[in-house]
Short mmCIF file of C-alpha atoms and ligand atoms in Angstrom, two decimals:
data_model
loop_
_atom_site.label_atom_id
_atom_site.label_comp_id
_atom_site.label_asym_id
_atom_site.label_seq_id
_atom_site.Cartn_x
_atom_site.Cartn_y
_atom_site.Cartn_z
CA MET A 1 -1.55 -26.74 26.34
CA GLN A 2 -3.10 -23.33 27.19
CA THR A 3 -0.59 -21.10 29.21
CA PRO A 4 -2.19 -18.80 31.93
CA TRP A 5 -2.28 -16.09 29.45
CA GLU A 6 -4.39 -17.41 26.78
CA HIS A 7 -7.70 -17.31 28.61
CA ARG A 8 -6.78 -13.58 29.64
CA PHE A 9 -6.62 -12.62 25.88
CA ALA A 10 -9.37 -9.86 24.72
CA GLN A 11 -12.16 -11.22 22.38
CA ARG A 12 -10.65 -9.27 19.74
CA THR A 13 -7.42 -11.37 19.50
CA GLN A 14 -9.39 -14.23 18.28
CA ARG A 15 -9.29 -12.75 15.02
CA MET A 16 -5.85 -11.73 14.62
CA GLY A 17 -4.44 -14.85 13.55
CA SER A 18 -0.91 -15.16 11.81
CA SER A 19 -2.04 -17.02 8.79
CA ALA A 20 -0.16 -20.08 7.58
CA ILE A 21 0.93 -18.43 4.60
CA ARG A 22 3.04 -16.25 6.86
CA GLU A 23 4.41 -19.72 7.94
CA LEU A 24 5.45 -20.62 4.65
CA LEU A 25 6.64 -17.20 3.79
CA LYS A 26 9.35 -17.10 7.03
CA LEU A 27 11.24 -19.61 4.70
CA THR A 28 11.70 -17.08 1.81
CA GLU A 29 14.03 -15.15 4.06
CA GLN A 30 16.71 -17.91 3.40
CA PRO A 31 19.65 -15.88 1.79
CA ASP A 32 19.75 -18.34 -1.17
CA ILE A 33 16.16 -18.01 -2.14
CA ILE A 34 15.19 -15.31 -4.84
CA SER A 35 12.15 -13.80 -3.35
CA PHE A 36 9.19 -11.68 -4.85
CA ALA A 37 7.35 -12.20 -2.19
CA GLY A 38 7.92 -8.92 0.06
CA GLY A 39 6.48 -5.51 -0.62
CA MET A 40 10.18 -4.00 -0.12
CA PRO A 41 11.59 -1.31 -1.79
CA ALA A 42 15.27 -2.14 -3.61
CA PRO A 43 17.69 -1.57 -0.36
CA GLU A 44 20.07 0.02 -3.14
CA VAL A 45 18.06 3.04 -3.78
CA PHE A 46 17.85 4.00 -0.17
CA PRO A 47 19.47 7.71 0.39
CA VAL A 48 22.03 6.48 3.14
CA ASP A 49 24.37 9.31 2.60
CA GLU A 50 21.63 12.05 2.50
CA PHE A 51 20.20 10.50 5.53
CA ARG A 52 23.69 10.40 7.52
CA GLU A 53 24.13 14.33 6.65
CA ALA A 54 20.69 15.16 7.67
CA CYS A 55 21.10 13.35 11.17
CA ASP A 56 24.19 15.23 11.75
CA ARG A 57 22.62 18.63 10.72
CA VAL A 58 19.36 17.83 12.73
CA LEU A 59 21.27 16.79 15.77
CA ARG A 60 23.95 19.86 15.18
CA GLU A 61 21.25 22.56 15.00
CA GLN A 62 18.11 21.23 16.62
CA GLY A 63 19.33 18.76 18.72
CA SER A 64 17.21 19.27 21.95
CA LYS A 65 13.97 19.83 19.67
CA ALA A 66 14.45 16.26 17.68
CA LEU A 67 14.98 14.26 20.79
CA GLN A 68 11.97 15.83 22.68
CA TYR A 69 8.55 14.80 22.54
CA GLY A 70 6.26 16.95 19.85
CA ALA A 71 2.94 17.11 19.07
CA THR A 72 0.49 14.62 17.74
CA GLU A 73 -0.32 15.95 14.53
CA GLY A 74 3.31 16.06 13.31
CA HIS A 75 6.16 18.33 12.93
CA LEU A 76 4.61 21.87 11.22
CA PRO A 77 7.38 22.49 8.60
CA LEU A 78 7.08 18.65 7.33
CA ARG A 79 3.04 19.06 7.22
CA GLU A 80 3.59 22.21 5.36
CA GLN A 81 6.03 20.37 3.07
CA ILE A 82 3.52 17.57 2.46
CA VAL A 83 0.70 20.12 1.63
CA ARG A 84 3.18 21.92 -1.03
CA HIS A 85 4.08 18.54 -2.68
CA THR A 86 0.47 17.34 -2.78
CA ALA A 87 -0.58 20.70 -4.46
CA ARG A 88 1.11 20.18 -7.29
CA TYR A 89 -0.54 16.78 -7.83
CA GLY A 90 -3.96 18.86 -7.68
CA ILE A 91 -4.84 18.00 -3.95
CA GLU A 92 -5.48 21.34 -2.56
CA VAL A 93 -5.46 21.45 1.40
CA THR A 94 -4.13 22.89 4.53
CA PRO A 95 -1.99 21.65 7.55
CA GLU A 96 -5.44 21.46 9.49
CA ASN A 97 -6.19 18.47 7.22
CA LEU A 98 -3.13 16.73 7.68
CA LEU A 99 -2.22 14.14 10.82
CA LEU A 100 1.44 12.25 10.46
CA THR A 101 1.48 8.63 11.26
CA SER A 102 3.71 6.09 12.29
CA GLY A 103 3.22 4.47 8.45
CA SER A 104 0.21 4.33 6.47
CA GLN A 105 -0.32 0.89 8.55
CA GLN A 106 -0.89 2.91 11.67
CA ALA A 107 -3.19 5.13 9.51
CA LEU A 108 -5.25 2.12 8.81
CA ASP A 109 -5.42 1.00 12.35
CA LEU A 110 -6.39 4.22 14.04
CA LEU A 111 -9.09 4.92 11.36
CA GLY A 112 -10.40 1.33 12.21
CA LYS A 113 -10.23 2.49 15.79
CA ILE A 114 -12.38 5.89 15.34
CA LEU A 115 -14.81 4.22 12.30
CA ILE A 116 -15.42 0.56 12.95
CA ASN A 117 -17.86 -1.08 15.10
CA PRO A 118 -18.21 -4.74 15.66
CA GLY A 119 -20.29 -5.96 12.51
CA ASP A 120 -19.71 -2.87 10.56
CA ARG A 121 -19.24 -3.77 6.58
CA ILE A 122 -16.61 -2.24 4.62
CA LEU A 123 -16.62 -2.38 1.10
CA VAL A 124 -13.22 -3.35 -0.42
CA GLU A 125 -12.06 -4.43 -3.80
CA SER A 126 -11.66 -8.14 -4.26
CA PRO A 127 -8.53 -8.74 -3.98
CA THR A 128 -7.32 -5.81 -1.37
CA TYR A 129 -4.56 -4.69 0.55
CA LEU A 130 -3.82 -7.78 3.35
CA GLY A 131 -2.55 -5.33 5.98
CA ALA A 132 -6.07 -3.58 5.99
CA LEU A 133 -7.96 -6.44 6.54
CA GLN A 134 -5.75 -7.35 9.33
CA ALA A 135 -5.78 -4.05 11.19
CA TRP A 136 -9.67 -3.96 10.85
CA ALA A 137 -10.33 -8.06 11.84
CA ALA A 138 -9.22 -6.74 15.22
CA TYR A 139 -12.20 -4.21 15.45
CA GLY A 140 -14.64 -6.63 14.25
CA ALA A 141 -14.72 -5.74 10.56
CA GLU A 142 -17.07 -7.33 7.85
CA TYR A 143 -16.58 -7.09 4.60
CA VAL A 144 -18.55 -6.40 0.97
CA THR A 145 -16.74 -7.11 -1.97
CA VAL A 146 -16.54 -5.54 -5.37
CA PRO A 147 -14.63 -7.43 -7.93
CA MET A 148 -11.34 -6.24 -9.68
CA ASP A 149 -10.62 -6.16 -13.63
CA GLU A 150 -7.66 -4.60 -15.21
CA HIS A 151 -9.26 -1.33 -14.88
CA GLY A 152 -9.40 -1.78 -11.31
CA MET A 153 -12.57 -1.89 -9.46
CA VAL A 154 -15.70 -2.73 -11.06
CA THR A 155 -18.14 0.00 -10.48
CA GLU A 156 -20.96 -1.86 -12.60
CA ALA A 157 -20.74 -3.92 -9.31
CA LEU A 158 -20.82 -1.27 -7.05
CA GLU A 159 -24.01 0.17 -6.56
CA ASN A 160 -25.44 -3.49 -5.53
CA ALA A 161 -22.48 -3.88 -2.70
CA LEU A 162 -23.38 0.04 -1.62
CA ARG A 163 -27.05 -1.13 -1.01
CA SER A 164 -25.68 -3.16 1.94
CA GLY A 165 -24.92 -0.28 3.91
CA PRO A 166 -21.20 0.20 4.25
CA LYS A 167 -19.36 2.29 6.82
CA PHE A 168 -17.17 3.34 4.14
CA ILE A 169 -15.38 1.95 0.91
CA TYR A 170 -11.44 1.22 1.12
CA VAL A 171 -9.82 1.99 -2.55
CA LEU A 172 -6.38 1.70 -3.96
CA PRO A 173 -6.47 3.68 -7.27
CA ASN A 174 -2.98 3.49 -8.46
CA PHE A 175 -1.22 0.01 -9.06
CA GLN A 176 -3.11 -1.44 -6.31
CA ASN A 177 -1.43 -4.14 -3.82
CA PRO A 178 -1.86 -7.05 -4.53
CA THR A 179 -2.75 -6.75 -8.21
CA GLY A 180 -0.66 -3.75 -9.84
CA VAL A 181 -3.94 -2.35 -11.76
CA THR A 182 -4.97 1.02 -11.71
CA LEU A 183 -8.53 2.54 -11.44
CA SER A 184 -9.35 4.39 -14.74
CA LEU A 185 -10.45 7.90 -14.48
CA GLU A 186 -14.07 7.08 -15.49
CA ARG A 187 -14.43 4.71 -12.79
CA ARG A 188 -12.67 7.23 -10.27
CA GLN A 189 -15.25 9.25 -11.25
CA LYS A 190 -17.92 6.76 -10.88
CA LEU A 191 -16.74 5.90 -7.60
CA LEU A 192 -17.25 9.25 -6.68
CA GLU A 193 -20.72 9.83 -7.71
CA LEU A 194 -22.17 6.69 -6.55
CA ALA A 195 -20.07 7.21 -3.09
CA ASP A 196 -21.95 10.72 -2.61
CA ARG A 197 -25.19 9.16 -3.80
CA TYR A 198 -25.67 6.83 -1.14
CA GLY A 199 -23.79 8.98 0.93
CA VAL A 200 -20.80 6.68 1.72
CA PRO A 201 -17.43 7.89 2.52
CA ILE A 202 -13.98 6.77 0.74
CA VAL A 203 -10.73 5.71 1.84
CA GLU A 204 -8.17 6.42 -0.85
CA ASP A 205 -4.89 4.68 -0.17
CA ASP A 206 -2.25 5.35 -2.42
CA PRO A 207 1.68 4.72 -1.31
CA TYR A 208 2.20 4.00 -5.15
CA GLY A 209 0.98 6.76 -6.87
CA GLN A 210 3.90 8.72 -7.58
CA LEU A 211 6.16 5.22 -8.81
CA ARG A 212 4.41 5.61 -12.38
CA TYR A 213 6.55 4.38 -15.03
CA GLU A 214 4.30 4.76 -18.01
CA GLY A 215 1.14 6.56 -19.15
CA GLU A 216 -0.44 9.86 -17.68
CA HIS A 217 -0.62 10.48 -14.12
CA LEU A 218 -4.36 10.32 -13.04
CA PRO A 219 -5.93 12.57 -10.52
CA SER A 220 -6.16 11.14 -7.47
CA VAL A 221 -9.94 10.46 -5.97
CA VAL A 222 -9.61 13.10 -3.33
CA HIS A 223 -8.76 15.68 -5.82
CA LEU A 224 -11.34 15.00 -7.96
CA ASP A 225 -13.81 15.40 -5.02
CA GLY A 226 -12.17 18.61 -3.95
CA GLN A 227 -13.23 19.67 -7.34
CA TYR A 228 -16.44 19.00 -6.82
CA ARG A 229 -16.44 21.28 -3.48
CA ASP A 230 -16.71 25.34 -2.97
CA SER A 231 -13.71 26.35 -4.94
CA CYS A 232 -13.07 29.49 -2.36
CA GLU A 233 -12.38 26.66 0.41
CA THR A 234 -8.89 26.11 0.87
CA CYS A 235 -9.36 23.29 3.75
CA TYR A 236 -10.49 20.31 2.33
CA ARG A 237 -13.81 19.33 3.83
CA GLY A 238 -15.38 16.33 1.50
CA ASN A 239 -15.94 12.71 1.42
CA VAL A 240 -12.50 11.30 1.03
CA ILE A 241 -9.96 10.29 3.46
CA TYR A 242 -6.62 9.96 1.46
CA LEU A 243 -3.47 7.95 2.83
CA SER A 244 0.24 8.14 1.57
CA THR A 245 3.36 7.46 2.82
CA PHE A 246 7.21 8.02 2.47
CA SER A 247 7.92 4.21 2.64
CA LYS A 248 8.36 3.59 -0.75
CA ILE A 249 9.73 7.06 -2.01
CA MET A 250 12.10 7.53 0.91
CA ALA A 251 12.75 4.48 3.51
CA PRO A 252 10.03 2.44 5.23
CA GLY A 253 12.48 2.07 8.22
CA ILE A 254 11.78 5.59 9.32
CA ARG A 255 7.81 4.79 9.75
CA LEU A 256 6.38 7.92 8.44
CA ALA A 257 3.09 8.50 6.29
CA TRP A 258 0.10 11.28 6.13
CA VAL A 259 -3.49 11.31 6.35
CA ILE A 260 -5.34 14.23 4.58
CA ALA A 261 -8.88 14.38 5.85
CA PRO A 262 -11.82 17.14 6.81
CA PRO A 263 -10.31 18.56 9.84
CA GLU A 264 -13.21 16.70 12.18
CA VAL A 265 -11.72 13.51 11.26
CA ILE A 266 -8.22 14.65 11.95
CA ARG A 267 -9.16 15.72 15.21
CA LYS A 268 -10.62 12.35 16.17
CA LEU A 269 -7.46 10.55 14.81
CA VAL A 270 -5.31 12.91 16.80
CA GLN A 271 -6.98 11.69 19.87
CA ALA A 272 -6.86 7.98 18.97
CA LYS A 273 -3.35 8.34 17.99
CA GLN A 274 -2.27 9.80 21.67
CA GLY A 275 -3.45 6.62 22.93
CA ALA A 276 -1.70 4.81 20.48
CA ASP A 277 1.82 6.24 20.44
CA LEU A 278 1.57 10.06 21.67
CA HIS A 279 2.81 11.07 18.09
CA THR A 280 5.32 9.79 15.57
CA SER A 281 9.09 10.04 16.48
CA THR A 282 10.20 13.69 16.47
CA PHE A 283 13.83 12.63 15.16
CA ASN A 284 12.66 10.81 12.37
CA GLN A 285 10.23 13.70 11.09
CA LEU A 286 13.04 16.35 11.49
CA VAL A 287 15.18 13.97 9.74
CA ALA A 288 12.80 12.99 6.93
CA TYR A 289 12.24 17.18 6.43
CA GLU A 290 15.86 17.70 5.84
CA VAL A 291 16.28 14.65 3.35
CA SER A 292 13.05 15.81 1.44
CA ARG A 293 14.41 19.59 1.20
CA GLY A 294 15.59 21.47 -1.91
CA GLY A 295 14.04 19.41 -4.64
CA PHE A 296 15.81 16.17 -3.36
CA LEU A 297 12.33 14.06 -3.12
CA ASP A 298 11.62 14.69 -6.83
CA ARG A 299 15.17 13.82 -7.85
CA HIS A 300 15.17 10.64 -5.90
CA ILE A 301 11.62 9.54 -6.80
CA LYS A 302 12.66 10.06 -10.59
CA LYS A 303 15.85 7.54 -9.88
CA ILE A 304 13.24 5.23 -7.95
CA ARG A 305 11.07 5.21 -11.38
CA ASP A 306 13.84 4.63 -13.43
CA VAL A 307 15.13 1.66 -11.42
CA TYR A 308 11.84 -0.06 -10.96
CA GLY A 309 10.61 0.55 -14.19
CA GLU A 310 13.38 -1.07 -15.78
CA ARG A 311 12.73 -4.24 -13.50
CA ARG A 312 9.12 -4.37 -14.12
CA ASP A 313 10.11 -4.62 -17.93
CA VAL A 314 12.52 -7.10 -17.18
CA MET A 315 9.88 -9.35 -15.38
CA LEU A 316 7.50 -8.82 -17.77
CA ALA A 317 9.77 -10.18 -20.82
CA ALA A 318 11.16 -12.79 -18.52
CA MET A 319 7.44 -13.97 -17.83
CA ASP A 320 6.69 -13.98 -21.35
CA GLY A 321 9.62 -16.04 -22.11
CA TYR A 322 9.36 -18.63 -19.18
CA PHE A 323 5.57 -19.00 -18.09
CA PRO A 324 3.46 -21.71 -19.94
CA PRO A 325 0.60 -20.99 -21.90
CA GLY A 326 -2.58 -20.79 -19.81
CA VAL A 327 -0.99 -18.60 -17.42
CA GLU A 328 -2.06 -14.40 -17.56
CA TRP A 329 -0.54 -11.59 -15.32
CA THR A 330 -1.15 -7.61 -15.24
CA HIS A 331 1.00 -5.30 -17.13
CA PRO A 332 1.35 -2.62 -13.89
CA GLU A 333 1.83 0.83 -15.07
CA GLY A 334 3.85 1.49 -11.73
CA GLY A 335 4.02 0.52 -8.31
CA LEU A 336 5.64 -2.88 -7.06
CA PHE A 337 3.68 -5.67 -7.89
CA LEU A 338 2.11 -7.66 -10.32
CA TRP A 339 -0.39 -10.26 -10.32
CA ALA A 340 -0.52 -13.67 -12.17
CA THR A 341 -3.61 -16.23 -12.65
CA LEU A 342 -2.67 -19.62 -12.98
CA PRO A 343 -4.97 -22.38 -14.70
CA GLU A 344 -7.99 -23.13 -12.22
CA ASN A 345 -6.55 -26.63 -11.28
CA LEU A 346 -3.33 -25.52 -9.89
CA ASN A 347 -3.29 -23.98 -6.23
CA SER A 348 -0.95 -21.13 -5.94
CA ALA A 349 -0.07 -22.51 -2.28
CA GLU A 350 1.23 -25.71 -3.24
CA VAL A 351 3.04 -24.24 -6.12
CA LEU A 352 4.84 -21.99 -3.44
CA LYS A 353 5.64 -24.86 -1.62
CA VAL A 354 7.58 -26.46 -4.82
CA ALA A 355 8.81 -23.14 -5.74
CA ILE A 356 10.90 -22.76 -2.55
CA GLN A 357 12.58 -26.08 -2.66
CA GLN A 358 13.62 -24.31 -6.38
CA LYS A 359 14.81 -21.42 -4.07
CA VAL A 360 12.32 -18.95 -5.27
CA ALA A 361 9.08 -17.16 -4.01
CA PHE A 362 6.02 -15.17 -4.24
CA VAL A 363 3.10 -14.42 -1.90
CA PRO A 364 -0.40 -16.77 -2.89
CA GLY A 365 -2.95 -14.87 -3.73
CA ALA A 366 -6.06 -16.43 -1.77
CA PRO A 367 -5.37 -14.43 1.57
CA PHE A 368 -5.82 -11.32 -0.32
CA PHE A 369 -9.44 -12.13 -0.79
CA PRO A 370 -11.76 -11.63 2.09
CA GLN A 371 -14.24 -14.06 1.32
CA GLY A 372 -12.51 -16.58 -0.17
CA GLY A 373 -11.54 -17.73 -3.85
CA GLY A 374 -8.26 -16.83 -5.53
CA HIS A 375 -6.79 -20.03 -4.87
CA ASN A 376 -5.06 -19.80 -8.63
CA THR A 377 -3.44 -16.44 -8.01
CA MET A 378 -0.08 -15.14 -7.17
CA ARG A 379 1.34 -11.92 -6.12
CA ILE A 380 5.01 -10.94 -7.55
CA ASN A 381 7.26 -8.18 -6.28
CA PHE A 382 9.61 -6.67 -9.15
CA SER A 383 10.98 -3.83 -6.89
CA MET A 384 13.34 -6.03 -4.55
CA ALA A 385 15.68 -8.09 -6.63
CA SER A 386 18.35 -7.21 -9.41
CA PRO A 387 17.60 -7.63 -12.96
CA GLU A 388 19.43 -10.96 -13.26
CA LYS A 389 17.89 -12.31 -10.01
CA ILE A 390 14.70 -11.52 -11.79
CA ARG A 391 15.55 -13.24 -14.91
CA GLU A 392 16.98 -16.59 -12.97
CA GLY A 393 13.86 -16.47 -10.69
CA ILE A 394 11.07 -16.26 -13.35
CA SER A 395 12.58 -18.76 -15.53
CA ARG A 396 13.16 -21.05 -12.02
CA LEU A 397 9.34 -20.09 -11.17
CA GLY A 398 8.61 -20.70 -14.92
CA ARG A 399 9.60 -24.51 -14.79
CA VAL A 400 7.85 -25.10 -11.11
CA ILE A 401 4.89 -24.49 -13.01
CA TYR A 402 5.53 -26.09 -16.51
CA GLU A 403 5.85 -29.28 -14.45
CA MET A 404 3.00 -28.56 -12.37
CA THR A 405 0.28 -28.05 -15.25
CA GLY A 406 2.28 -30.89 -16.85
CA GLU A 407 2.95 -28.79 -20.02
CA SER A 408 6.09 -29.64 -21.66
CA ILE A 409 8.81 -26.73 -21.59
CA ALA A 410 8.72 -24.28 -24.82
CA ILE A 411 12.56 -24.52 -26.03
C1 PLP B 501 -1.62 -0.43 0.04
C2 PLP B 501 -0.53 -0.26 1.16
N1 PLP B 501 -1.28 0.33 1.83
C3 PLP B 501 -0.30 0.65 3.62
C4 PLP B 501 0.90 -0.02 3.31
C5 PLP B 501 1.87 0.62 4.52
O1 PLP B 501 2.63 1.44 4.35
P1 PLP B 501 3.48 1.78 5.17
O2 PLP B 501 4.76 1.28 5.47
O3 PLP B 501 3.61 3.18 5.27
O4 PLP B 501 3.25 1.43 6.71
C6 PLP B 501 1.20 -0.48 2.68
C7 PLP B 501 2.77 -1.11 2.47
O5 PLP B 501 3.15 -2.11 1.72
C8 PLP B 501 0.53 -1.12 1.60
O6 PLP B 501 0.75 -1.67 0.14
#
């Protein structure tokens, strides 16, 4: 029966459904389940002591500022610190190019708010980040997709997709969520060149770029774009909007992230953010600034890389040992996820139901494909569980897949 509220919901809410998979994933929150489902950092790497000390210092030295309303753009010293941090990765910008947001998820939503009219096409990788699809559904986005392979978005298919006139391109070049795959340097250049030729801007979402466990850092798309521009400009005025976050390198609970964009885009985002939440928590910004000062963030990122790098290796080795022939998976050079493809006749949502009975969970891949497909794919997180739990969980999952493929278990 409809409640009196339901016929009052705005039309845009009709596209906001919560998926069947979300309901299944609620079951994975039982304490005895080994879950490879979430995208969460490992709680044991959270810098709890540093946060405690920083909170104390902020309240002692700047208490009334920390508890007051602040500027929508964000705390200037933190923005300047991010400018210095990103300059080391070759991204030359000024604070005018920078807006602090309440997580990158808010940045995605604000971009939807300022860029997407109902029916606008957004060009995305297939599969892509589910949170972006959810954020933009409310604005009436339609999607044009470009397939992925082990080198990221297949740029050979990009030109055709660009001919359909997308509003912007959404790309996750480093250790993509969900596949863990990295866009090669040649393809980054090709992407920029084609985007420029067709006059289509790029939104580059990069929460994981600093979490690399092997291989060389690749220049971000915004960095490569900046190189094309006038080298005397310090303010970035190019074709790319770049997002990154403190969630995976510090703590997601503080909800703190940043957008780099040309100043006119930042100004429009500021207006949109004023309507959403006035500004990101002043207290959290001041604390994050204190925590990350004096080289702590670099030391902390190194620690995270060591912990997650080991977990990735343990997971890859366990999959080699426990998964049946016919299952394939990616070899991520960083990030939090890998992506497995089961034989065609298996449906990963069905596999999940059996896996949950065996107390292990992952995310079925189909929802990451905006135009359908991917029924036999799965996203597997390796950052959250301990190495022992990873071995045990992958062995359970291997047994489930063996049973469902009808293969006999390798001894
Ligand atoms: C690709 C991508 N973008 C954005 C986000 C949201 O990050 P935040 O915690 O900063 O909102 C995530 C989180 O997992 C992500 O994987």
